[in-house]
Short mmCIF file of C-alpha atoms in Angstrom, two decimals:
data_model
loop_
_atom_site.label_atom_id
_atom_site.label_comp_id
_atom_site.label_asym_id
_atom_site.label_seq_id
_atom_site.Cartn_x
_atom_site.Cartn_y
_atom_site.Cartn_z
CA MET A 1 160.36 192.09 -32.74
CA ARG A 2 159.13 188.86 -31.25
CA ALA A 3 162.51 187.20 -30.80
CA ASP A 4 164.36 187.31 -27.50
CA PRO A 5 166.45 190.54 -27.43
CA ILE A 6 169.06 188.85 -25.21
CA GLY A 7 169.36 186.02 -27.72
CA PHE A 8 169.75 188.53 -30.53
CA ALA A 9 172.37 190.51 -28.61
CA CYS A 10 174.45 187.42 -27.82
CA GLY A 11 174.06 185.95 -31.29
CA ALA A 12 174.86 189.20 -33.11
CA ALA A 13 177.92 189.79 -30.93
CA LEU A 14 179.18 186.24 -31.50
CA GLY A 15 178.58 186.50 -35.24
CA PHE A 16 180.34 189.86 -35.35
CA LEU A 17 183.28 188.37 -33.45
CA GLY A 18 183.29 185.38 -35.79
CA ASP A 19 183.60 187.67 -38.78
CA ARG A 20 186.33 189.67 -37.06
CA VAL A 21 188.37 186.54 -36.22
CA LEU A 22 187.62 184.24 -39.15
CA GLY A 23 186.52 186.47 -42.02
CA ASP A 24 185.00 184.79 -45.07
CA PRO A 25 186.03 181.23 -45.95
CA ARG A 26 187.53 180.74 -49.40
CA ARG A 27 185.17 177.84 -50.09
CA GLY A 28 181.67 176.98 -49.00
CA HIS A 29 180.49 180.47 -48.06
CA PRO A 30 176.66 180.66 -47.80
CA VAL A 31 176.57 183.92 -49.78
CA ALA A 32 178.54 182.29 -52.60
CA ALA A 33 176.06 179.41 -52.57
CA PHE A 34 173.19 181.88 -52.82
CA GLY A 35 174.97 183.58 -55.72
CA ARG A 36 175.23 180.30 -57.61
CA ALA A 37 171.56 179.58 -57.02
CA ALA A 38 170.56 183.09 -58.13
CA HIS A 39 172.63 182.67 -61.30
CA ALA A 40 170.87 179.36 -62.04
CA VAL A 41 167.48 181.06 -61.64
CA GLU A 42 168.66 183.90 -63.88
CA GLN A 43 169.58 181.41 -66.63
CA ARG A 44 165.98 180.23 -66.67
CA LEU A 45 164.21 183.56 -66.27
CA TRP A 46 166.35 186.06 -68.16
CA ARG A 47 164.66 188.27 -70.70
CA ASP A 48 165.43 191.87 -71.52
CA ASP A 49 162.41 192.82 -69.47
CA ARG A 50 161.73 194.49 -66.10
CA GLY A 51 158.95 192.08 -65.24
CA ARG A 52 161.22 189.05 -65.58
CA GLY A 53 163.83 190.86 -63.48
CA ALA A 54 161.26 191.56 -60.78
CA LEU A 55 160.29 187.88 -60.76
CA HIS A 56 163.97 186.93 -60.42
CA THR A 57 164.31 189.29 -57.45
CA LEU A 58 161.16 187.92 -55.83
CA VAL A 59 162.19 184.28 -56.25
CA CYS A 60 165.76 184.76 -55.04
CA ALA A 61 165.53 187.42 -52.31
CA GLY A 62 162.02 186.45 -51.25
CA GLY A 63 162.93 182.79 -51.16
CA ALA A 64 166.02 183.43 -49.03
CA ALA A 65 164.11 185.59 -46.55
CA ALA A 66 161.19 183.15 -46.38
CA GLY A 67 163.51 180.22 -45.76
CA ALA A 68 165.25 182.12 -42.98
CA ALA A 69 161.87 183.04 -41.47
CA LEU A 70 160.76 179.42 -41.40
CA LEU A 71 164.02 178.35 -39.78
CA ALA A 72 163.80 181.13 -37.18
CA ARG A 73 160.20 180.18 -36.43
CA ALA A 74 161.19 176.56 -35.88
CA VAL A 75 163.95 177.64 -33.49
CA ARG A 76 161.55 179.86 -31.53
CA ALA A 77 159.10 176.99 -31.28
CA SER A 78 161.81 174.91 -29.67
CA ARG A 79 162.07 177.54 -26.88
CA SER A 80 165.81 177.00 -26.77
CA ARG A 81 167.80 180.17 -26.18
CA THR A 82 170.97 178.31 -27.13
CA ALA A 83 169.53 177.43 -30.53
CA ASP A 84 168.29 181.00 -30.97
CA VAL A 85 171.72 182.42 -30.20
CA ALA A 86 173.44 179.88 -32.45
CA LEU A 87 171.17 180.64 -35.40
CA THR A 88 171.58 184.41 -35.00
CA ALA A 89 175.35 184.04 -34.65
CA ALA A 90 175.60 181.88 -37.77
CA ALA A 91 173.42 184.23 -39.81
CA THR A 92 175.32 187.31 -38.62
CA TRP A 93 178.68 185.75 -39.43
CA ALA A 94 177.44 184.66 -42.86
CA VAL A 95 176.13 188.07 -43.92
CA LEU A 96 178.89 190.32 -42.56
CA GLY A 97 181.95 191.05 -44.66
CA GLY A 98 183.88 193.64 -42.69
CA THR A 99 187.02 191.61 -42.13
CA SER A 100 187.36 190.55 -45.76
CA LEU A 101 186.77 194.16 -46.78
CA GLY A 102 189.60 195.34 -44.55
CA ARG A 103 191.94 192.57 -45.70
CA GLU A 104 191.44 193.34 -49.39
CA ALA A 105 191.84 197.08 -48.84
CA ARG A 106 195.05 196.58 -46.85
CA ALA A 107 196.46 194.18 -49.45
CA ILE A 108 196.02 196.82 -52.14
CA GLY A 109 197.42 199.50 -49.83
CA GLY A 110 200.45 197.33 -49.15
CA ALA A 111 201.08 196.86 -52.87
CA LEU A 112 200.82 200.60 -53.46
CA ALA A 113 203.15 201.34 -50.54
CA ALA A 114 205.70 198.95 -52.07
CA GLY A 115 205.41 200.75 -55.40
CA ASP A 116 203.85 197.72 -57.13
CA VAL A 117 200.96 199.32 -58.99
CA GLU A 118 200.46 196.24 -61.20
CA VAL A 119 199.73 194.03 -58.18
CA ALA A 120 197.35 196.70 -56.86
CA ARG A 121 195.56 196.68 -60.23
CA GLU A 122 195.28 192.90 -60.12
CA ARG A 123 193.68 192.96 -56.66
CA LEU A 124 191.33 195.92 -57.18
CA PRO A 125 188.56 193.86 -58.88
CA HIS A 126 188.26 191.87 -55.62
CA LEU A 127 187.01 195.08 -54.03
CA CYS A 128 185.11 197.02 -56.70
CA GLY A 129 184.04 196.88 -60.33
CA ARG A 130 186.20 199.64 -61.76
CA ASP A 131 188.57 199.18 -64.68
CA PRO A 132 191.95 198.95 -62.93
CA GLN A 133 193.98 199.45 -66.12
CA ALA A 134 192.64 202.99 -66.40
CA LEU A 135 193.88 203.97 -62.92
CA ASP A 136 197.21 205.15 -61.60
CA GLY A 137 198.37 204.63 -57.99
CA GLN A 138 196.59 207.68 -56.57
CA GLN A 139 193.36 206.81 -58.36
CA ILE A 140 193.54 203.24 -57.07
CA ALA A 141 193.95 204.55 -53.52
CA ARG A 142 190.91 206.76 -54.00
CA ALA A 143 188.90 203.85 -55.38
CA VAL A 144 189.83 201.74 -52.35
CA VAL A 145 188.82 204.42 -49.84
CA GLU A 146 185.50 204.94 -51.65
CA SER A 147 184.88 201.18 -51.70
CA VAL A 148 185.71 200.83 -48.00
CA ALA A 149 183.22 203.61 -47.22
CA GLU A 150 180.42 202.20 -49.36
CA ASN A 151 180.95 198.59 -48.31
CA THR A 152 181.01 199.50 -44.62
CA SER A 153 177.34 200.23 -45.16
CA ASP A 154 176.60 197.36 -47.55
CA ALA A 155 178.67 194.62 -45.91
CA VAL A 156 178.21 195.47 -42.24
CA VAL A 157 175.97 198.29 -41.04
CA GLY A 158 173.02 197.69 -43.36
CA ALA A 159 172.88 194.02 -42.40
CA LEU A 160 172.95 194.86 -38.68
CA VAL A 161 170.17 197.40 -39.13
CA TRP A 162 167.94 194.83 -40.78
CA GLY A 163 168.92 192.28 -38.17
CA ALA A 164 167.66 194.67 -35.51
CA LEU A 165 164.43 195.19 -37.45
CA GLY A 166 163.74 191.65 -38.56
CA GLY A 167 166.07 189.23 -36.80
CA VAL A 168 167.53 186.39 -38.85
CA PRO A 169 165.13 186.93 -41.81
CA GLY A 170 166.18 190.58 -41.87
CA LEU A 171 169.86 189.66 -41.91
CA VAL A 172 169.45 187.08 -44.66
CA GLY A 173 167.01 189.14 -46.72
CA PHE A 174 169.28 192.18 -46.74
CA ARG A 175 172.31 190.18 -47.83
CA ALA A 176 170.27 188.48 -50.57
CA VAL A 177 169.08 191.84 -51.93
CA ASN A 178 172.57 193.33 -51.77
CA THR A 179 174.09 190.29 -53.51
CA LEU A 180 171.50 190.42 -56.29
CA ASP A 181 172.26 194.10 -56.85
CA ALA A 182 175.96 193.28 -57.21
CA MET A 183 175.14 190.51 -59.69
CA VAL A 184 172.49 192.11 -61.92
CA GLY A 185 171.89 195.65 -60.66
CA HIS A 186 174.52 197.43 -62.77
CA LYS A 187 173.72 199.32 -65.96
CA SER A 188 175.18 196.95 -68.53
CA ALA A 189 173.40 196.10 -71.75
CA ARG A 190 172.28 192.74 -70.35
CA TYR A 191 170.99 194.01 -67.02
CA ARG A 192 169.69 197.52 -67.71
CA ARG A 193 166.08 196.26 -67.62
CA PHE A 194 166.42 192.83 -66.02
CA GLY A 195 168.37 194.21 -63.05
CA TRP A 196 166.15 197.25 -62.49
CA ALA A 197 164.07 195.67 -59.71
CA SER A 198 167.12 194.38 -57.82
CA ALA A 199 168.82 197.77 -58.03
CA ARG A 200 165.74 199.68 -56.82
CA LEU A 201 165.08 197.22 -53.99
CA ASP A 202 168.71 197.52 -52.92
CA ASP A 203 168.31 201.31 -52.82
CA VAL A 204 165.33 200.93 -50.49
CA ALA A 205 166.94 198.26 -48.29
CA GLY A 206 170.20 200.17 -48.05
CA TRP A 207 168.64 203.53 -47.14
CA PRO A 208 168.61 203.20 -43.32
CA GLY A 209 172.04 201.55 -43.12
CA ALA A 210 173.63 204.23 -45.27
CA ARG A 211 172.27 207.03 -43.06
CA LEU A 212 173.40 205.25 -39.90
CA THR A 213 176.85 204.64 -41.42
CA ALA A 214 177.20 208.32 -42.30
CA ALA A 215 176.08 209.39 -38.82
CA LEU A 216 178.49 207.01 -37.10
CA ALA A 217 181.35 208.13 -39.38
CA VAL A 218 180.68 211.68 -38.21
CA LEU A 219 180.81 210.55 -34.57
CA ALA A 220 183.74 208.13 -34.86
CA GLY A 221 185.94 209.94 -37.37
CA PRO A 222 188.98 212.10 -36.57
CA ASP A 223 187.20 215.25 -37.82
CA PRO A 224 183.51 215.26 -36.80
CA ARG A 225 182.96 218.86 -37.94
CA GLY A 226 184.50 218.18 -41.34
CA ALA A 227 182.51 214.97 -41.73
CA TRP A 228 179.25 216.72 -40.89
CA ARG A 229 180.01 219.65 -43.20
CA VAL A 230 180.88 217.55 -46.24
CA ALA A 231 178.08 215.02 -45.66
CA ARG A 232 175.44 217.72 -45.34
CA ARG A 233 176.68 219.65 -48.36
CA ASP A 234 177.80 216.96 -50.82
CA ALA A 235 175.85 213.76 -50.09
CA SER A 236 172.96 214.64 -52.42
CA ARG A 237 175.34 215.38 -55.30
CA HIS A 238 176.30 211.70 -55.62
CA PRO A 239 174.23 209.73 -58.19
CA SER A 240 173.64 206.95 -55.64
CA PRO A 241 171.16 207.79 -52.87
CA ASN A 242 173.03 205.55 -50.43
CA ALA A 243 176.68 205.77 -51.46
CA GLY A 244 176.45 209.57 -51.40
CA PRO A 245 175.98 210.10 -47.63
CA VAL A 246 178.52 207.40 -46.75
CA GLU A 247 181.30 208.52 -49.10
CA ALA A 248 180.73 212.19 -48.25
CA ALA A 249 180.93 211.47 -44.52
CA PHE A 250 184.13 209.45 -44.95
CA ALA A 251 185.62 212.18 -47.15
CA GLY A 252 184.97 214.80 -44.49
CA ALA A 253 186.03 212.60 -41.59
CA LEU A 254 189.34 211.66 -43.24
CA GLY A 255 189.95 215.10 -44.74
CA VAL A 256 190.28 213.76 -48.30
CA ARG A 257 188.71 214.43 -51.67
CA LEU A 258 186.58 211.66 -53.19
CA GLY A 259 184.55 211.34 -56.38
CA GLY A 260 185.46 212.62 -59.83
CA THR A 261 186.05 210.61 -63.01
CA LEU A 262 185.49 206.83 -62.83
CA ALA A 263 185.79 204.06 -65.41
CA TYR A 264 183.65 200.89 -65.39
CA ALA A 265 184.31 198.31 -68.13
CA GLY A 266 184.86 200.93 -70.80
CA ARG A 267 182.13 203.26 -69.50
CA VAL A 268 183.40 206.57 -68.12
CA GLU A 269 181.45 208.50 -65.49
CA HIS A 270 182.17 212.03 -64.34
CA ARG A 271 180.84 212.27 -60.79
CA PRO A 272 180.77 215.34 -58.55
CA VAL A 273 183.71 215.76 -56.18
CA LEU A 274 182.99 215.15 -52.49
CA GLY A 275 185.02 217.31 -50.12
CA ALA A 276 186.50 219.50 -52.86
CA GLU A 277 188.38 221.62 -50.33
CA ASN A 278 190.27 218.60 -48.97
CA ARG A 279 193.52 217.06 -50.24
CA PRO A 280 193.72 214.11 -52.68
CA VAL A 281 193.75 210.57 -51.26
CA ARG A 282 197.16 209.12 -50.35
CA THR A 283 198.09 205.48 -49.92
CA ASP A 284 198.20 205.77 -46.12
CA ASP A 285 194.57 206.93 -46.16
CA ILE A 286 193.55 203.34 -46.97
CA GLU A 287 194.60 202.24 -43.49
CA ARG A 288 192.84 205.24 -41.96
CA ALA A 289 189.66 204.35 -43.85
CA VAL A 290 189.81 200.72 -42.69
CA ARG A 291 190.22 201.83 -39.07
CA LEU A 292 187.27 204.21 -39.39
CA SER A 293 185.23 201.41 -40.95
CA ARG A 294 185.98 199.16 -37.97
CA ARG A 295 184.96 201.82 -35.46
CA VAL A 296 181.74 202.48 -37.36
CA SER A 297 181.00 198.75 -37.54
CA LEU A 298 181.45 198.26 -33.80
CA LEU A 299 179.21 201.24 -33.04
CA ALA A 300 176.62 199.85 -35.46
CA LEU A 301 176.59 196.56 -33.57
CA GLY A 302 175.89 198.39 -30.33
CA THR A 303 173.18 200.47 -32.00
CA ALA A 304 171.49 197.38 -33.44
CA VAL A 305 171.49 195.56 -30.12
CA ALA A 306 170.11 198.61 -28.32
CA ALA A 307 167.43 199.16 -30.95
CA ARG A 308 166.35 195.53 -30.73
CA ALA A 309 166.07 195.77 -26.95
CA VAL A 310 164.08 199.01 -27.09
CA GLY A 311 161.76 197.55 -29.71
CA SER A 312 161.15 194.49 -27.56
CA LEU A 313 160.34 196.65 -24.53
CA LEU A 314 157.90 198.75 -26.53
CA THR A 315 156.19 195.64 -27.91
CA THR A 316 155.89 194.19 -24.40
CA ALA A 317 154.43 197.44 -23.10
CA ARG A 318 151.83 197.59 -25.88
CA THR A 319 150.84 193.98 -25.27
CA ALA A 320 150.45 194.66 -21.54
CA ARG A 321 148.19 197.68 -22.21
CA ARG A 322 145.96 195.69 -24.54
CA SER A 323 145.58 192.86 -22.01
CA ARG A 324 144.24 195.15 -19.30
#
């Protein structure tokens, strides 16, 4: 952790605030630009082959992280704290998606509250990849709560964790990996082999953020005991190693039942129930989930800043011992 911890703290806080106030722009978002570039690379490299998929992941995610590393190095060489803060703030704002997550969830919740299930179905694909036509109002509400839980880790906490570990390259690299997983990491006929590397790398990159998200949901939720009980008991039952702890912790914290039968583009999955003793999700639980997500995100920012500072102190101490 060679970068200035004060610069990281200020930049991360400003970027977090920028996401909270501005959200994602409708046009010109850096992540969208990366997605277009990754799609162009895919058009050239695609074969029904794991090796080609691994090369695609290396070119896209590796290229994004390497570019960010070169830019961060140039800023450090300038010895300008202002430039360091500005770069960290811009990268943090670009990779976080907490505000857009909350807006989409609340829009669907508002449609459900008004009794307009068709509008809720139309908006659901903005949040997750499930087949909305196969869902009724209660199932849509459950899908939204599950998506808020999972994306709190993917769109906020995981990025902050990697920012604490690797600065701007960590922020950018994590978002690149997560975006590639969303693009090619699903188990469709086209991407079952080609997307394997992106999906596995996303599992590895998302591991620490998912555990921190679950832990913070236990601490910040309205029912810490319930969150801890369900997370400890049910997290490993979920087929995803990272969505499991997060969704189980949210289920326990909110006192609701998640999981069960899901439909993705004609493919039906029967997943274990998380928090089976709790009640089914209601429409008003969407707002509760968004509020929990915001509390978890704010705590994650504080944790990332503290971890970066502690890492810098430890590095300085080791350097001082070696110089004696």
